[in-house]
PDB file of C-alpha atoms (C1' of nucleotides) in Angstrom:
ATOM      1  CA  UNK A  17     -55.980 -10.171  66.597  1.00 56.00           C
ATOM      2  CA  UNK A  18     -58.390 -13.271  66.597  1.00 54.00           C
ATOM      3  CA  UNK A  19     -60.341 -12.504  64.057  1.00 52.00           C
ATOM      4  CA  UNK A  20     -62.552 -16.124  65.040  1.00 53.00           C
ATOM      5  CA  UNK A  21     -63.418 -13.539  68.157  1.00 70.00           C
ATOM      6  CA  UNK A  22     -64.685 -10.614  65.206  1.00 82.00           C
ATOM      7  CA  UNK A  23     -68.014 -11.544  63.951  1.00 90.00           C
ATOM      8  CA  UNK A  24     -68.313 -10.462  60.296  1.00 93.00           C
ATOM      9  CA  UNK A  25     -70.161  -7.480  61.335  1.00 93.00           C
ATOM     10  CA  UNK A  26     -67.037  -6.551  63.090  1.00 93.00           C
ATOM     11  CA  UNK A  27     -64.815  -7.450  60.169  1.00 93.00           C
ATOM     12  CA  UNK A  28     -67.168  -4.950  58.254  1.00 95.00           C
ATOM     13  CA  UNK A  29     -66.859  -1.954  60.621  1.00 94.00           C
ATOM     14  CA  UNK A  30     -62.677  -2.125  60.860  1.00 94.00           C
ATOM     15  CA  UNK A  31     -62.693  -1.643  57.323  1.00 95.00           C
ATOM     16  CA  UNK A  32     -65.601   1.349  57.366  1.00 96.00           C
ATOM     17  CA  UNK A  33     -63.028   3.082  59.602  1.00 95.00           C
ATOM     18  CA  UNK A  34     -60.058   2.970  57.115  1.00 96.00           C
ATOM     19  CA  UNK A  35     -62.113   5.028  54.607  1.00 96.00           C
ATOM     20  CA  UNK A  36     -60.128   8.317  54.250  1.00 96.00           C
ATOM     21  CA  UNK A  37     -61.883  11.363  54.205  1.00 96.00           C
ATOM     22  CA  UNK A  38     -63.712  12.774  51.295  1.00 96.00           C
ATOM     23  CA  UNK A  39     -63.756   9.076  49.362  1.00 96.00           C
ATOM     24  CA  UNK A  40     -66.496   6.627  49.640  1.00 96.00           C
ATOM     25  CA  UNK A  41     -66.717   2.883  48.546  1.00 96.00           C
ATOM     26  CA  UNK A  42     -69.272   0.277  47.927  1.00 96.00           C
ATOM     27  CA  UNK A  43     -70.584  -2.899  49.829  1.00 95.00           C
ATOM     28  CA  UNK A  44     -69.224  -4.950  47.129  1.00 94.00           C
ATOM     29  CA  UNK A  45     -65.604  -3.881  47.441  1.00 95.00           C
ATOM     30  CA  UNK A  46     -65.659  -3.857  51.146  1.00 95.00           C
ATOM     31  CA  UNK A  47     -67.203  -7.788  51.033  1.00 94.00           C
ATOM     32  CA  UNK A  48     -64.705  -8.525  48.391  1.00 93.00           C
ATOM     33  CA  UNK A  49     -61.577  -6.956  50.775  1.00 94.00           C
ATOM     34  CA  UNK A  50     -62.792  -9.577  53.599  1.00 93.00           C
ATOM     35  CA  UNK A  51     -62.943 -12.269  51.049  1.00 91.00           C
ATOM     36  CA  UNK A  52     -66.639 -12.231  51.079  1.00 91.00           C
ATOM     37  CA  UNK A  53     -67.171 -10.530  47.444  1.00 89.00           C
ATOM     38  CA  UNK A  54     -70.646 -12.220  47.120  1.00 91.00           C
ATOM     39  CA  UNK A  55     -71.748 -11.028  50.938  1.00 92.00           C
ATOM     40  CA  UNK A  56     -72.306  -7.297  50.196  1.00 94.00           C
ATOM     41  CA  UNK A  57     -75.611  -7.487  51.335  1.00 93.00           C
ATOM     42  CA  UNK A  58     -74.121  -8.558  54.676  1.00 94.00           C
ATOM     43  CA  UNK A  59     -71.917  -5.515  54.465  1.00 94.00           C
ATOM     44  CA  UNK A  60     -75.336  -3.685  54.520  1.00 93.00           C
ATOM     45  CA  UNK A  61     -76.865  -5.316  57.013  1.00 92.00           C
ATOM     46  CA  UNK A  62     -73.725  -4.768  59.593  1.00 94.00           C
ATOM     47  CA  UNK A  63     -74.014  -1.312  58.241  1.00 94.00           C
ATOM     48  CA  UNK A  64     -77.488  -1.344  59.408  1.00 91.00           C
ATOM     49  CA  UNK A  65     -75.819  -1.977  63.126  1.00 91.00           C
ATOM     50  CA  UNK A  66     -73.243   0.024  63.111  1.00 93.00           C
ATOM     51  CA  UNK A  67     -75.357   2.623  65.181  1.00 90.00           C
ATOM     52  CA  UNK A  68     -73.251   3.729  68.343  1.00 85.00           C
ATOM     53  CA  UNK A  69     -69.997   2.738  66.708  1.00 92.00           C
ATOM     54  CA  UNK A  70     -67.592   4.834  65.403  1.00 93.00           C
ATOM     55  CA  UNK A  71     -68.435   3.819  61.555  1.00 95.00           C
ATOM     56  CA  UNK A  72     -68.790   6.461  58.870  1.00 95.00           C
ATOM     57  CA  UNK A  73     -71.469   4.575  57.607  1.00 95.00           C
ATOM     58  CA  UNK A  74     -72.525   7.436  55.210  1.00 95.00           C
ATOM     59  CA  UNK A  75     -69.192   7.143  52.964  1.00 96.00           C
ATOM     60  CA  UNK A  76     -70.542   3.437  52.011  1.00 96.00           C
ATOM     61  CA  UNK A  77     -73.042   3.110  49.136  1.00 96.00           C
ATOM     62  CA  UNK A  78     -73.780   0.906  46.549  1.00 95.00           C
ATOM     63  CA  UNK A  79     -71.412   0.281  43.548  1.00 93.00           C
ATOM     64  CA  UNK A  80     -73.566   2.899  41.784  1.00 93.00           C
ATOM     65  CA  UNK A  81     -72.503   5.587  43.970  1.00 94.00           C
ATOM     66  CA  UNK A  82     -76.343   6.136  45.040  1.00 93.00           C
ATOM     67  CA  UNK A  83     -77.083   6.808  48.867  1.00 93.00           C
ATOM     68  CA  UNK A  84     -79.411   4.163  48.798  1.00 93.00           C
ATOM     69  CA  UNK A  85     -79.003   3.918  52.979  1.00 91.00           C
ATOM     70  CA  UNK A  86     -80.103   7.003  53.417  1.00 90.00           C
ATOM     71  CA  UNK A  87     -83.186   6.151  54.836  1.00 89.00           C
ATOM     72  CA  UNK A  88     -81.467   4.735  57.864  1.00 90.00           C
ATOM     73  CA  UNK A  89     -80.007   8.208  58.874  1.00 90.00           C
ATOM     74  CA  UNK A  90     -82.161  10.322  61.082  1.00 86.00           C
ATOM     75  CA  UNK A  91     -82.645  13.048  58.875  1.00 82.00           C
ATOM     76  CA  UNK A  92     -84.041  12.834  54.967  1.00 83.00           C
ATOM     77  CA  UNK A  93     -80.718  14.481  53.824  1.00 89.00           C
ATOM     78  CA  UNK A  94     -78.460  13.897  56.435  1.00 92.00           C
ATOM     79  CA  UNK A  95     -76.479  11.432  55.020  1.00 93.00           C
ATOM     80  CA  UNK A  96     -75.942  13.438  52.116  1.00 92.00           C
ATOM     81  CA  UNK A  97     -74.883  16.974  54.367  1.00 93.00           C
ATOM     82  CA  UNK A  98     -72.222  14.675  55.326  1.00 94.00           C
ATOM     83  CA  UNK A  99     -70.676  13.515  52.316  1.00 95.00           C
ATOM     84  CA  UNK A 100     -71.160  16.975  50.915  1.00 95.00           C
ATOM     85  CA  UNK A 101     -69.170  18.366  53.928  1.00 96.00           C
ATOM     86  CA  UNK A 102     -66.012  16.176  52.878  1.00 97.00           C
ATOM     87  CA  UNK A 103     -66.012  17.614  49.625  1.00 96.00           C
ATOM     88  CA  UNK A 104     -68.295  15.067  47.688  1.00 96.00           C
ATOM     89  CA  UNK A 105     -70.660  16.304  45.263  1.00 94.00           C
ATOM     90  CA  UNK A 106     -74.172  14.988  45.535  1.00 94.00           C
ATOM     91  CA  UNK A 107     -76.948  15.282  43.260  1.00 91.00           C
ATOM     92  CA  UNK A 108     -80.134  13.637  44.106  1.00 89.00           C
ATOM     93  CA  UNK A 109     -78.508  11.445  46.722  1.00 90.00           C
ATOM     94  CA  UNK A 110     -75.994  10.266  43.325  1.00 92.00           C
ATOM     95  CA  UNK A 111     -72.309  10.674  44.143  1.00 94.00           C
ATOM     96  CA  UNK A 112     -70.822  12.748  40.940  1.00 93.00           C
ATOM     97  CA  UNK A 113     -67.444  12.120  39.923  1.00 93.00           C
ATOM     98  CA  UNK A 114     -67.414   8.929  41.813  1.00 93.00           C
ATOM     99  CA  UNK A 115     -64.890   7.382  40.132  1.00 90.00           C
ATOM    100  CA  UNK A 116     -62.539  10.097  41.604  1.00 93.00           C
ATOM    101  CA  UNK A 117     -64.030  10.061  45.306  1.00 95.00           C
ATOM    102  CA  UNK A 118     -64.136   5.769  44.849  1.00 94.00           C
ATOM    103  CA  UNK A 119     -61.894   4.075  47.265  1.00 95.00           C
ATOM    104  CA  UNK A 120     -60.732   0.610  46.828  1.00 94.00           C
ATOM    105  CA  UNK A 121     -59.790  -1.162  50.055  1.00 94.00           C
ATOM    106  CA  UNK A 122     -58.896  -4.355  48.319  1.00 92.00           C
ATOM    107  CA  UNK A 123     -56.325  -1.738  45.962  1.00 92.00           C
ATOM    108  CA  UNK A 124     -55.553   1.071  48.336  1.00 88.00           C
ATOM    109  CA  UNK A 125     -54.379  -1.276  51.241  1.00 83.00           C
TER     110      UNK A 125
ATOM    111  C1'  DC B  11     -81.897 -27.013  63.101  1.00 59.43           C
ATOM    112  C1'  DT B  12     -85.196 -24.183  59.937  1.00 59.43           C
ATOM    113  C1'  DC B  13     -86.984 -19.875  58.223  1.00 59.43           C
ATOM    114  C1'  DT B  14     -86.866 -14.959  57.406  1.00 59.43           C
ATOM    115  C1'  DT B  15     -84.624 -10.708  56.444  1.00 59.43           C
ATOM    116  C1'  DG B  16     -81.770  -7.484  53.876  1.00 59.43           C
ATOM    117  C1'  DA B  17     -77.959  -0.157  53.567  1.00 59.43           C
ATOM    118  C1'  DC B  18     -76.274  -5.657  47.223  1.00 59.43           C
ATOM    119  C1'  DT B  19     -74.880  -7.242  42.554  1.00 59.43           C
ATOM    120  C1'  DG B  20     -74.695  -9.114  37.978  1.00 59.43           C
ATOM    121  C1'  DA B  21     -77.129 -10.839  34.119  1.00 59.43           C
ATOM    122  C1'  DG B  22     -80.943 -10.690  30.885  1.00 59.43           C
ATOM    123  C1'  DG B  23     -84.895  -8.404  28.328  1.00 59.43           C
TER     124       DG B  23
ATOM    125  C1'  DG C  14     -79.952   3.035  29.748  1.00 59.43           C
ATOM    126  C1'  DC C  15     -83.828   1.310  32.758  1.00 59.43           C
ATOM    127  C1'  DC C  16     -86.465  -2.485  34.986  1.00 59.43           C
ATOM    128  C1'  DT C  17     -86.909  -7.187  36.731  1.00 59.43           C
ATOM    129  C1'  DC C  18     -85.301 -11.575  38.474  1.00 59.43           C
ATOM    130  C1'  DA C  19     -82.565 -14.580  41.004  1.00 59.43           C
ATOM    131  C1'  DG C  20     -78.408 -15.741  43.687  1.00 59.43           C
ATOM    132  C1'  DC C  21     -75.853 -14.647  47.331  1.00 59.43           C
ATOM    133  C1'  DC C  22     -74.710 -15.482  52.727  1.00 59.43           C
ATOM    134  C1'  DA C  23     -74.508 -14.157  57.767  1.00 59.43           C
ATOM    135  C1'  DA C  24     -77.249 -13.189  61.851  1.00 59.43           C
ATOM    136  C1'  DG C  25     -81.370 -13.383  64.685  1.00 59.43           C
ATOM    137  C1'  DA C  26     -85.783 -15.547  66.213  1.00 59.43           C
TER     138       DA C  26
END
DNA sequence: CTCTTGACTGAGG
DNA sequence: GCCTCAGCCAAGA
């Protein structure tokens, strides 16, 4: 691969993909896998195109385990059904036990 | 080239 | 433990 081709944004989504079922992981360990630990906003804001791709944008949240993109999924709760369909409890849009359900790309790869 | 926008994060009060 | 502030950096206009 070239990555010069891959845009960061694309960078962002190959990694999205990897995430195994029932985990989740943050921006800031996804940024920090590409060797762009201070760009998690930008691991956001690809999220936030990652519409029509074949991203599981829902098992990314914020290193507090909170669904804090939820408000870019169609429904109010959708991203939440999701996560709570792989097995992840979800209280409030707060991942419990997320230290269990946490996967670390930069440590599981 | 310059300016704005963020689905973030860590530090400080 | 909660709230606020500032730094961070890529992409789009």
């Amino acid at each position: 691969m070239k990555p010069e081709t891959l845009s960061f944004f694309d960078k962002v989504y190959e990694v999205a993909k990897l995430i195994p079922f029932g985990r989740v992981t943050s921006y800031g360990a996804i940024a920090n896998y590409l060797g762009a630990a201070r760009s998690a906003r930008m691991v956001g804001y690809a999220m936030n195109a990652s519409h029509g791709k074949d991203v599981p944008a829902h098992r990314v949240v914020n290193r507090k385990g909170l669904l804090t993109g939820k408000h870019h999924f169609d429904g109010t709760n959708l991203m939440q059904q999701l996560l709570e369909n792989e097995g992840i409890t979800i209280i409030d849009y707060q991942i419990q036990n997320l230290e269990k359900v946490y996967w670390d790309p930069s440590k599981e790869l």
